[in-house]
XYZ file of C-alpha atoms in Angstrom:
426
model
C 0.000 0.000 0.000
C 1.428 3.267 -1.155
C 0.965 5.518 1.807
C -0.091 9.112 1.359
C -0.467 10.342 4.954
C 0.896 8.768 8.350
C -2.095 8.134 10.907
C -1.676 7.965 14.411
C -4.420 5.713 16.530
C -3.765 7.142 20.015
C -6.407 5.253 22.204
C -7.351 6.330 25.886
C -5.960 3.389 26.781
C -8.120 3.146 30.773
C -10.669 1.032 32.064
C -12.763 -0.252 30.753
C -11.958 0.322 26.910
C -8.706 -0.777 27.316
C -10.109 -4.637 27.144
C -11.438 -3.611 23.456
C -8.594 -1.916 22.631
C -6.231 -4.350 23.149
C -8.307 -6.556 20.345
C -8.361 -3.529 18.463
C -4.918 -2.805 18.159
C -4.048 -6.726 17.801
C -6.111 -6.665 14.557
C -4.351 -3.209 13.417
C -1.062 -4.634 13.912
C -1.840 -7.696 12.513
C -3.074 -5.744 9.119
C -1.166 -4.469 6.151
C -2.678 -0.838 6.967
C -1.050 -1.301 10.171
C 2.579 -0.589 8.608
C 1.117 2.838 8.273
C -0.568 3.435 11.659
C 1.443 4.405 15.021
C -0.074 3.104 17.999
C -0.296 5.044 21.076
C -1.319 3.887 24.756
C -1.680 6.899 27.308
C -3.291 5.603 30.172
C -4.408 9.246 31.991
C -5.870 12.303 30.731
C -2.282 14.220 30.710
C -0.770 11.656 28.838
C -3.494 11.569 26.399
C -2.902 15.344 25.621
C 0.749 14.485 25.463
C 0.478 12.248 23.304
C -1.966 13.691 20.923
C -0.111 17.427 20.754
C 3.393 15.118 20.011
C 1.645 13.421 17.282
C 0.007 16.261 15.586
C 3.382 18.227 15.727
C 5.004 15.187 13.900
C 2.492 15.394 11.000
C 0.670 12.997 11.773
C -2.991 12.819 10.653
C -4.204 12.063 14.478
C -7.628 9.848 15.433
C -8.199 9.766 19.303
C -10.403 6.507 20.029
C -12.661 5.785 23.018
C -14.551 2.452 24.162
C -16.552 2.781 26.965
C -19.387 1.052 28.597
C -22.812 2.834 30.034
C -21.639 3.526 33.745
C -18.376 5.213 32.363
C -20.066 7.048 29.328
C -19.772 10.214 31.526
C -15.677 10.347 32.012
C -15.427 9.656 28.723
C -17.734 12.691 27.646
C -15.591 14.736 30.456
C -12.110 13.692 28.948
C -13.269 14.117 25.118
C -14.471 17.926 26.794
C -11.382 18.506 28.455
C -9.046 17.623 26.001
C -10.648 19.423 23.271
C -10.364 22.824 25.060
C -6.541 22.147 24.958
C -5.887 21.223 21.659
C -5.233 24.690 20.487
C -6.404 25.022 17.288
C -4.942 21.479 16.198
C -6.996 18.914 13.820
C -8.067 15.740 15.325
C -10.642 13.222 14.988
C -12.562 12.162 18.116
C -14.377 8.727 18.031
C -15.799 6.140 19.727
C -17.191 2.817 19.805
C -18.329 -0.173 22.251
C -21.384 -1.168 23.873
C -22.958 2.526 24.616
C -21.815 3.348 21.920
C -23.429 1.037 19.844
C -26.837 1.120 21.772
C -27.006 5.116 22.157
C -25.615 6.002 19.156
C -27.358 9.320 18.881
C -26.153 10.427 22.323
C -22.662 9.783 22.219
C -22.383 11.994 19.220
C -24.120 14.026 20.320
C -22.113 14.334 23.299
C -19.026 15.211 20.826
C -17.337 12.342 18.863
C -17.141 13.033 15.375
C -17.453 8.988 14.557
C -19.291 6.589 16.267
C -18.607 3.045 15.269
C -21.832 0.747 16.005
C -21.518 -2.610 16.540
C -17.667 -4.863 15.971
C -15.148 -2.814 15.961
C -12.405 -4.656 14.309
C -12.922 -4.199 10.185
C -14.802 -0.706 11.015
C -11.442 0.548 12.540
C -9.633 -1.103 9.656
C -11.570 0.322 7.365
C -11.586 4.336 8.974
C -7.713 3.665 8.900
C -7.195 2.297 5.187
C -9.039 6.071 4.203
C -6.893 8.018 6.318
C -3.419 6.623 5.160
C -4.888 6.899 1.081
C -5.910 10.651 2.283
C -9.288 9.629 2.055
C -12.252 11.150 3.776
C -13.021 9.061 7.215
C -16.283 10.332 7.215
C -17.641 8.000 5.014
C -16.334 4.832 6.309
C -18.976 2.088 6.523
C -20.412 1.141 9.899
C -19.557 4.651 11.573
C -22.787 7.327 12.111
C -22.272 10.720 12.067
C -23.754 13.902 12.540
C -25.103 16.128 9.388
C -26.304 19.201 9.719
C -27.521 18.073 13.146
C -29.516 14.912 11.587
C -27.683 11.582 12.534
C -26.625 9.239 9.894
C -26.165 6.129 10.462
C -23.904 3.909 7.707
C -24.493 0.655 9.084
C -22.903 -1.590 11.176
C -19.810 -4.050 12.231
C -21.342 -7.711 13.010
C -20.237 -11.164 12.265
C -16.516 -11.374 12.946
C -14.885 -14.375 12.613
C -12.278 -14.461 15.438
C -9.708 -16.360 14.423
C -9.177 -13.598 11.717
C -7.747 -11.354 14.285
C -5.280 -11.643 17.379
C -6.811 -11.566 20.663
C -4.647 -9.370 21.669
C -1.399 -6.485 20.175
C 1.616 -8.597 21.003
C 4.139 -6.579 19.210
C 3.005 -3.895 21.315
C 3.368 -5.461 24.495
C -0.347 -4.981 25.368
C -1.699 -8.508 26.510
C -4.880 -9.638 27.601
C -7.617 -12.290 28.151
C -7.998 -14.154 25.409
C -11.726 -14.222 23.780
C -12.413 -17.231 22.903
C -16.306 -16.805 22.451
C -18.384 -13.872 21.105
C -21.975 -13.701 21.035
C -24.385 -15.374 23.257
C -27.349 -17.443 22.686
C -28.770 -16.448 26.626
C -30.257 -13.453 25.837
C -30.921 -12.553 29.205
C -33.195 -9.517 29.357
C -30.338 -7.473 31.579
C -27.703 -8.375 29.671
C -25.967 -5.809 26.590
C -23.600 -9.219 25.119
C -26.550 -10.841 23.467
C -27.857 -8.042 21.532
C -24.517 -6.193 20.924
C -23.006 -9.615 19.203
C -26.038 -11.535 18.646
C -27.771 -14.436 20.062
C -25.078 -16.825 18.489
C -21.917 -18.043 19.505
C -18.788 -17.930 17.629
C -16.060 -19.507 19.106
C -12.192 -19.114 18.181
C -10.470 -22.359 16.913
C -8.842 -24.685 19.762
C -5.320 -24.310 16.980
C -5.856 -20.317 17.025
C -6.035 -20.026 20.749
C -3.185 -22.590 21.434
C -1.077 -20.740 19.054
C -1.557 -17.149 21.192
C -1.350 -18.997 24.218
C 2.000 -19.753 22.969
C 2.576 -16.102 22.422
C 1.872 -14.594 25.344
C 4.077 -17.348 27.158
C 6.789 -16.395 25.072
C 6.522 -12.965 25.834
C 7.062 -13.777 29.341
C 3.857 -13.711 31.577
C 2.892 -17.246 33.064
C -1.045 -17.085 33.403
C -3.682 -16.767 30.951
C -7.650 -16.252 31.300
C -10.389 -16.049 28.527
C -13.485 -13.961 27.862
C -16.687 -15.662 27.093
C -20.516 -15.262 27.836
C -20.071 -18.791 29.337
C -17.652 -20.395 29.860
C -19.029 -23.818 29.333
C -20.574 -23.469 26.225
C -17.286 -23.731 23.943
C -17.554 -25.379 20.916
C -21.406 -25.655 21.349
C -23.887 -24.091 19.079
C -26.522 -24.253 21.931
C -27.783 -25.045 25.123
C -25.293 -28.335 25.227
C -22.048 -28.532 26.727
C -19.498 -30.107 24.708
C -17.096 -31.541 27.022
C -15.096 -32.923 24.313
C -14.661 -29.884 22.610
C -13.681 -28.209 25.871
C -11.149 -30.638 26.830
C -9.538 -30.748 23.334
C -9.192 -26.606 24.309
C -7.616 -27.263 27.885
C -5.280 -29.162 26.717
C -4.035 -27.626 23.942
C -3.594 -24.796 26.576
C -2.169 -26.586 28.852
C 0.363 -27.617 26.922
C 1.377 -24.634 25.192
C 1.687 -22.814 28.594
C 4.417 -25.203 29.872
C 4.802 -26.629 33.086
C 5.346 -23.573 34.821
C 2.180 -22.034 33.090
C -1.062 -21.192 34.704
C -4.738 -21.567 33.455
C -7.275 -20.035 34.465
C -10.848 -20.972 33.222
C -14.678 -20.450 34.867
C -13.032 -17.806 36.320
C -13.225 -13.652 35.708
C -13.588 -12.281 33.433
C -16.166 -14.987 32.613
C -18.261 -17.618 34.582
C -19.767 -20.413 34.483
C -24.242 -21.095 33.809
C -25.364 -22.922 36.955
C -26.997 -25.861 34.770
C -23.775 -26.163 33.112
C -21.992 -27.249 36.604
C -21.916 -31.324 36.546
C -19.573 -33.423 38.194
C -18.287 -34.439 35.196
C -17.367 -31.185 33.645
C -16.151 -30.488 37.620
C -13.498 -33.156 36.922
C -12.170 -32.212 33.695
C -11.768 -28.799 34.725
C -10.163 -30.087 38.008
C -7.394 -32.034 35.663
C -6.177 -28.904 33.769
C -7.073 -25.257 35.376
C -5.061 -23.800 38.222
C -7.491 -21.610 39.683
C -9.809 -22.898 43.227
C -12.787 -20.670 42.321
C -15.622 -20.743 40.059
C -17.668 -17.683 39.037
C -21.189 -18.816 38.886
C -24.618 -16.336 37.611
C -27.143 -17.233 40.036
C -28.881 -13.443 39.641
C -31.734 -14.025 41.637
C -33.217 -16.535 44.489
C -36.507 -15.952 43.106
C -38.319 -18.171 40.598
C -40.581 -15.835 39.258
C -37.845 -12.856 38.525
C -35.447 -15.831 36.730
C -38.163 -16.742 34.571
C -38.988 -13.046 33.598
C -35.244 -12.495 33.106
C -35.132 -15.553 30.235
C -32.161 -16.797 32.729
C -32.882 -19.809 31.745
C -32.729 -22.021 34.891
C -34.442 -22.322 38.232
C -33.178 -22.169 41.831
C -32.685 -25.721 42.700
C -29.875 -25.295 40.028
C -28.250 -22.934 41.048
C -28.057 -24.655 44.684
C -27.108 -27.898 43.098
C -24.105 -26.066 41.286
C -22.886 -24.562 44.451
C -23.105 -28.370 46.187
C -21.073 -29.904 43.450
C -18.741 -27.331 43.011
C -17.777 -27.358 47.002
C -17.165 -31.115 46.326
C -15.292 -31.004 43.981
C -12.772 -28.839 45.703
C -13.739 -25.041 44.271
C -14.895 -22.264 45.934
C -18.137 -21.128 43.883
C -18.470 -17.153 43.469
C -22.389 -16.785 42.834
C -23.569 -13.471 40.993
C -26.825 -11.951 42.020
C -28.250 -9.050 40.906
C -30.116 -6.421 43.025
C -33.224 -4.736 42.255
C -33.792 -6.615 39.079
C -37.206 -4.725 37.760
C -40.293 -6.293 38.772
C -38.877 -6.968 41.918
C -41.771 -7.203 45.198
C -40.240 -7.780 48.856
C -41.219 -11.658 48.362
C -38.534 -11.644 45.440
C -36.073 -9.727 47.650
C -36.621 -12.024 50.495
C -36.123 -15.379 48.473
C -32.981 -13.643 46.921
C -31.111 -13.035 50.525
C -32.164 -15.936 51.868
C -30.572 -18.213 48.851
C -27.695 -15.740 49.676
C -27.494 -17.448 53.404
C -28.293 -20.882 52.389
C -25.358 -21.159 49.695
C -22.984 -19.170 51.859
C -23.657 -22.258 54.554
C -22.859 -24.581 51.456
C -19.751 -22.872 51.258
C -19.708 -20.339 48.787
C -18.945 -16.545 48.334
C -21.602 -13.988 47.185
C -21.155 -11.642 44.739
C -23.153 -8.590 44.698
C -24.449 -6.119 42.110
C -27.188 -3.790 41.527
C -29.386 -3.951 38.094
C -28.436 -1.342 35.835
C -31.343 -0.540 32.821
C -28.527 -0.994 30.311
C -29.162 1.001 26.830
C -29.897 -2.133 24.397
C -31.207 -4.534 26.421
C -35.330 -5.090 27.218
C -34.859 -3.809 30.375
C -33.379 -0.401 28.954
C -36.519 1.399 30.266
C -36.701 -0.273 33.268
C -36.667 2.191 36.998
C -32.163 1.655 38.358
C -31.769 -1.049 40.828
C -32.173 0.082 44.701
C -31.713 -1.147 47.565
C -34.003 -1.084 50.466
C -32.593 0.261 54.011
C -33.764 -3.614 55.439
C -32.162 -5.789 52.808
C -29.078 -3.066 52.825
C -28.497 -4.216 56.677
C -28.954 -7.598 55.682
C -26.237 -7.306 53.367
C -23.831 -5.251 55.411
C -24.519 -8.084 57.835
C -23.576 -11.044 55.344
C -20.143 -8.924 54.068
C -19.078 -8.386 57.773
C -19.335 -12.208 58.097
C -17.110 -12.445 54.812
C -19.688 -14.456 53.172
C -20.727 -11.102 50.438
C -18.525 -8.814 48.594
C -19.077 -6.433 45.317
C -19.689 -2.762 44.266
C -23.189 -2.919 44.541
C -23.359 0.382 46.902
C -21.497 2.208 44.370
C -23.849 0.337 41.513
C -26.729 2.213 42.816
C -25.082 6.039 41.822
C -24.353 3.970 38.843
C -27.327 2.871 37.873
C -29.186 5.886 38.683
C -26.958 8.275 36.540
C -27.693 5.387 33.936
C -31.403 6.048 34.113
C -31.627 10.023 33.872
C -29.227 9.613 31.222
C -31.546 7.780 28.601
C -32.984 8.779 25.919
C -36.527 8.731 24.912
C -37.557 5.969 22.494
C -38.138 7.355 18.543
């Protein structure tokens, strides 16, 4: 590719985008338009300016990225703001992308990205870049709305990636991470963005393409590696199955490629395990070839009736029966619930804390968090999670014991700002 301009991708490189931009920037520097493209990681707001003034001096043609997700749609507004008042004068292209992003489109340019990329980001960044190294105009890149004379246009969307087309991570660039190994999620759980950002599908990456970056990031040095997945269970299924086969042929080909010294991590964060999903035989073959003692396990809710309106997908007899067999089989079961899931009557709340005691006596941790109306989900609409001053003593009573932990205080700001933040239907 003859190059015409040089581009610099300078991404604010900070929780939680970071994740998605450490895909992103394994799929630019795994391109041919990535000979072209500098790569920059600031990882605070001074940096960022740094970094973007430095580039622009050098003549670069400069594109800022964000990826954000609902709760931390705000900072990123704030730092786009801020650093835009101190650009003095110089050209730059402000964009974004991710789960917001994709579900409020309108909004977040509206809040003051030029681009906003809907939907999978990885040949829609490809794309914006090819136009800017050929001189090209970025505006019209497909899968990216923008603003026209105040109208939104939207040009489509990213959807359907295959993932062993792209790295899981930028290892020439020294940014590791977890390695996805699923995308998509055939749960479409009504609280839940993955489903209906990615699809009700899964796609899973190829047991040869994961063994083969396993044996990259070992190579670079670091000893353990985790995976991202709606479920961690479900590899190499096209449904509701588990395919233990499938999944063993992937542990091993892990385990092998991390070496003896090597650590795997699996059913752990950032991804968990679906309650029906936890056997005794899928127990054992996890016990033969992972390193870590705990298991992250969705239990959301001790109430039947707010499961069922959630399309969770199981009842609470499984979820107890999950805990039982994972304490047996030597793990320490983690168990999700979600507060102040809409619909919610004191009944609910009741039969959720007191599945909270009874696997706590089992042996297991809690895990809490409040329900956030999510932009893109069915429950978008729905009033924030709270918390009720009874059930909060309940709870401050259950973490003192060391039997509850999360953010789920802080969730309730969260979820709040979440709410007054939406915008009306059109």
């Amino acid at each position: 590719m003859a190059s015409t301009s040089k581009v610099a991708l300078v991404l604010s490189y900070q929780y939680p985008g970071k994740y998605a931009f450490t895909v992103l920037a394994g799929a630019v520097e795994a391109d041919a338009v990535g000979q072209h493209v500098a790569l920059r990681f600031p990882r605070d707001r001074e940096s960022l300016l740094a970094t973007v003034r430095q580039c622009h001096d050098e003549g670069y043609r400069v594109v800022v990225a964000w990826s954000f997700y609902s709760a931390s749609f705000p900072a990123a507004v704030e730092e786009l703001a801020w650093l835009r008042e101190r650009l003095e004068g110089r050209e730059v292209l402000c964009i974004a992308g991710g789960v917001h992003a994709t579900a409020e489109t309108e909004q977040t340019l509206r809040a003051g990205f030029d681009l906003v990329g809907v939907g999978e980001g990885e040949p829609l960044l490809l794309e914006l870049l090819g136009r800017l190294v050929r001189g090209e105009d970025p505006r019209q890149t497909r899968g990216f709305a923008r603003l026209v004379e105040g109208r939104m246009v939207p040009q489509g969307r990213g959807e359907g990636v295959v993932l062993d087309t792209y790295p899981p991570f930028a290892a020439k660039h020294s940014q590791f991470g977890a390695i996805e190994i699923t995308r998509g999620c055939i749960y479409a759980c009504r609280f839940c963005q993955t489903p209906f950002m990615s699809k009700a599908r899964f796609r899973h990456r190829s047991v040869e393409n994961i063994a083969h970056w396993a044996r990259v990031l070992r190579e670079s040095g670091r000893r353990d590696i985790r995976f991202i997945t709606p479920t961690s269970m479900s590899y190499g299924s096209p449904d509701e199955s588990v395919n233990l086969e499938a999944l063993e042929r992937l542990l091993a080909a892990v385990r092998q490629a991390m070496g003896p010294d090597g650590r795997v991590f699996y059913g752990t964060f950032p991804s968990e395990v679906r309650p029906e999903h936890v056997t005794p035989e899928a127990l054992a073959l996890l016990k033969r070839y992972v390193d870590n003692d705990n298991l992250i396990i969705g239990g959301q809710s001790g109430s039947e009736r707010i499961l069922q309106a959630s399309h969770r997908g199981h009842d609470v007899e499984t979820v107890v029966r999950a805990t039982s067999l994972a304490v047996e089989a030597g793990f320490v079961p983690n168990v999700d619930f979600i507060l102040g899931l809409p619909g919610e009557a004191p009944e609910d709340v009741r039969a959720t804390l007191a599945l909270m005691r009874r696997l706590s006596d089992l042996g297991a941790k809690v895990h809490g968090h409040t329900f956030m109306p999510l932009p893109g989900t069915p429950y978008r609409d729905a009033p924030p999670g709270s918390v009720d001053e009874e059930t909060q003593r309940e709870l401050d009573r259950l973490a003192s014991q060391g039997r509850l932990y999360g953010h789920w205080k802080q969730q309730v700001k969260l979820a709040n700002g979440i709410a007054e933040r939406r915008q009306p239907r059109r």
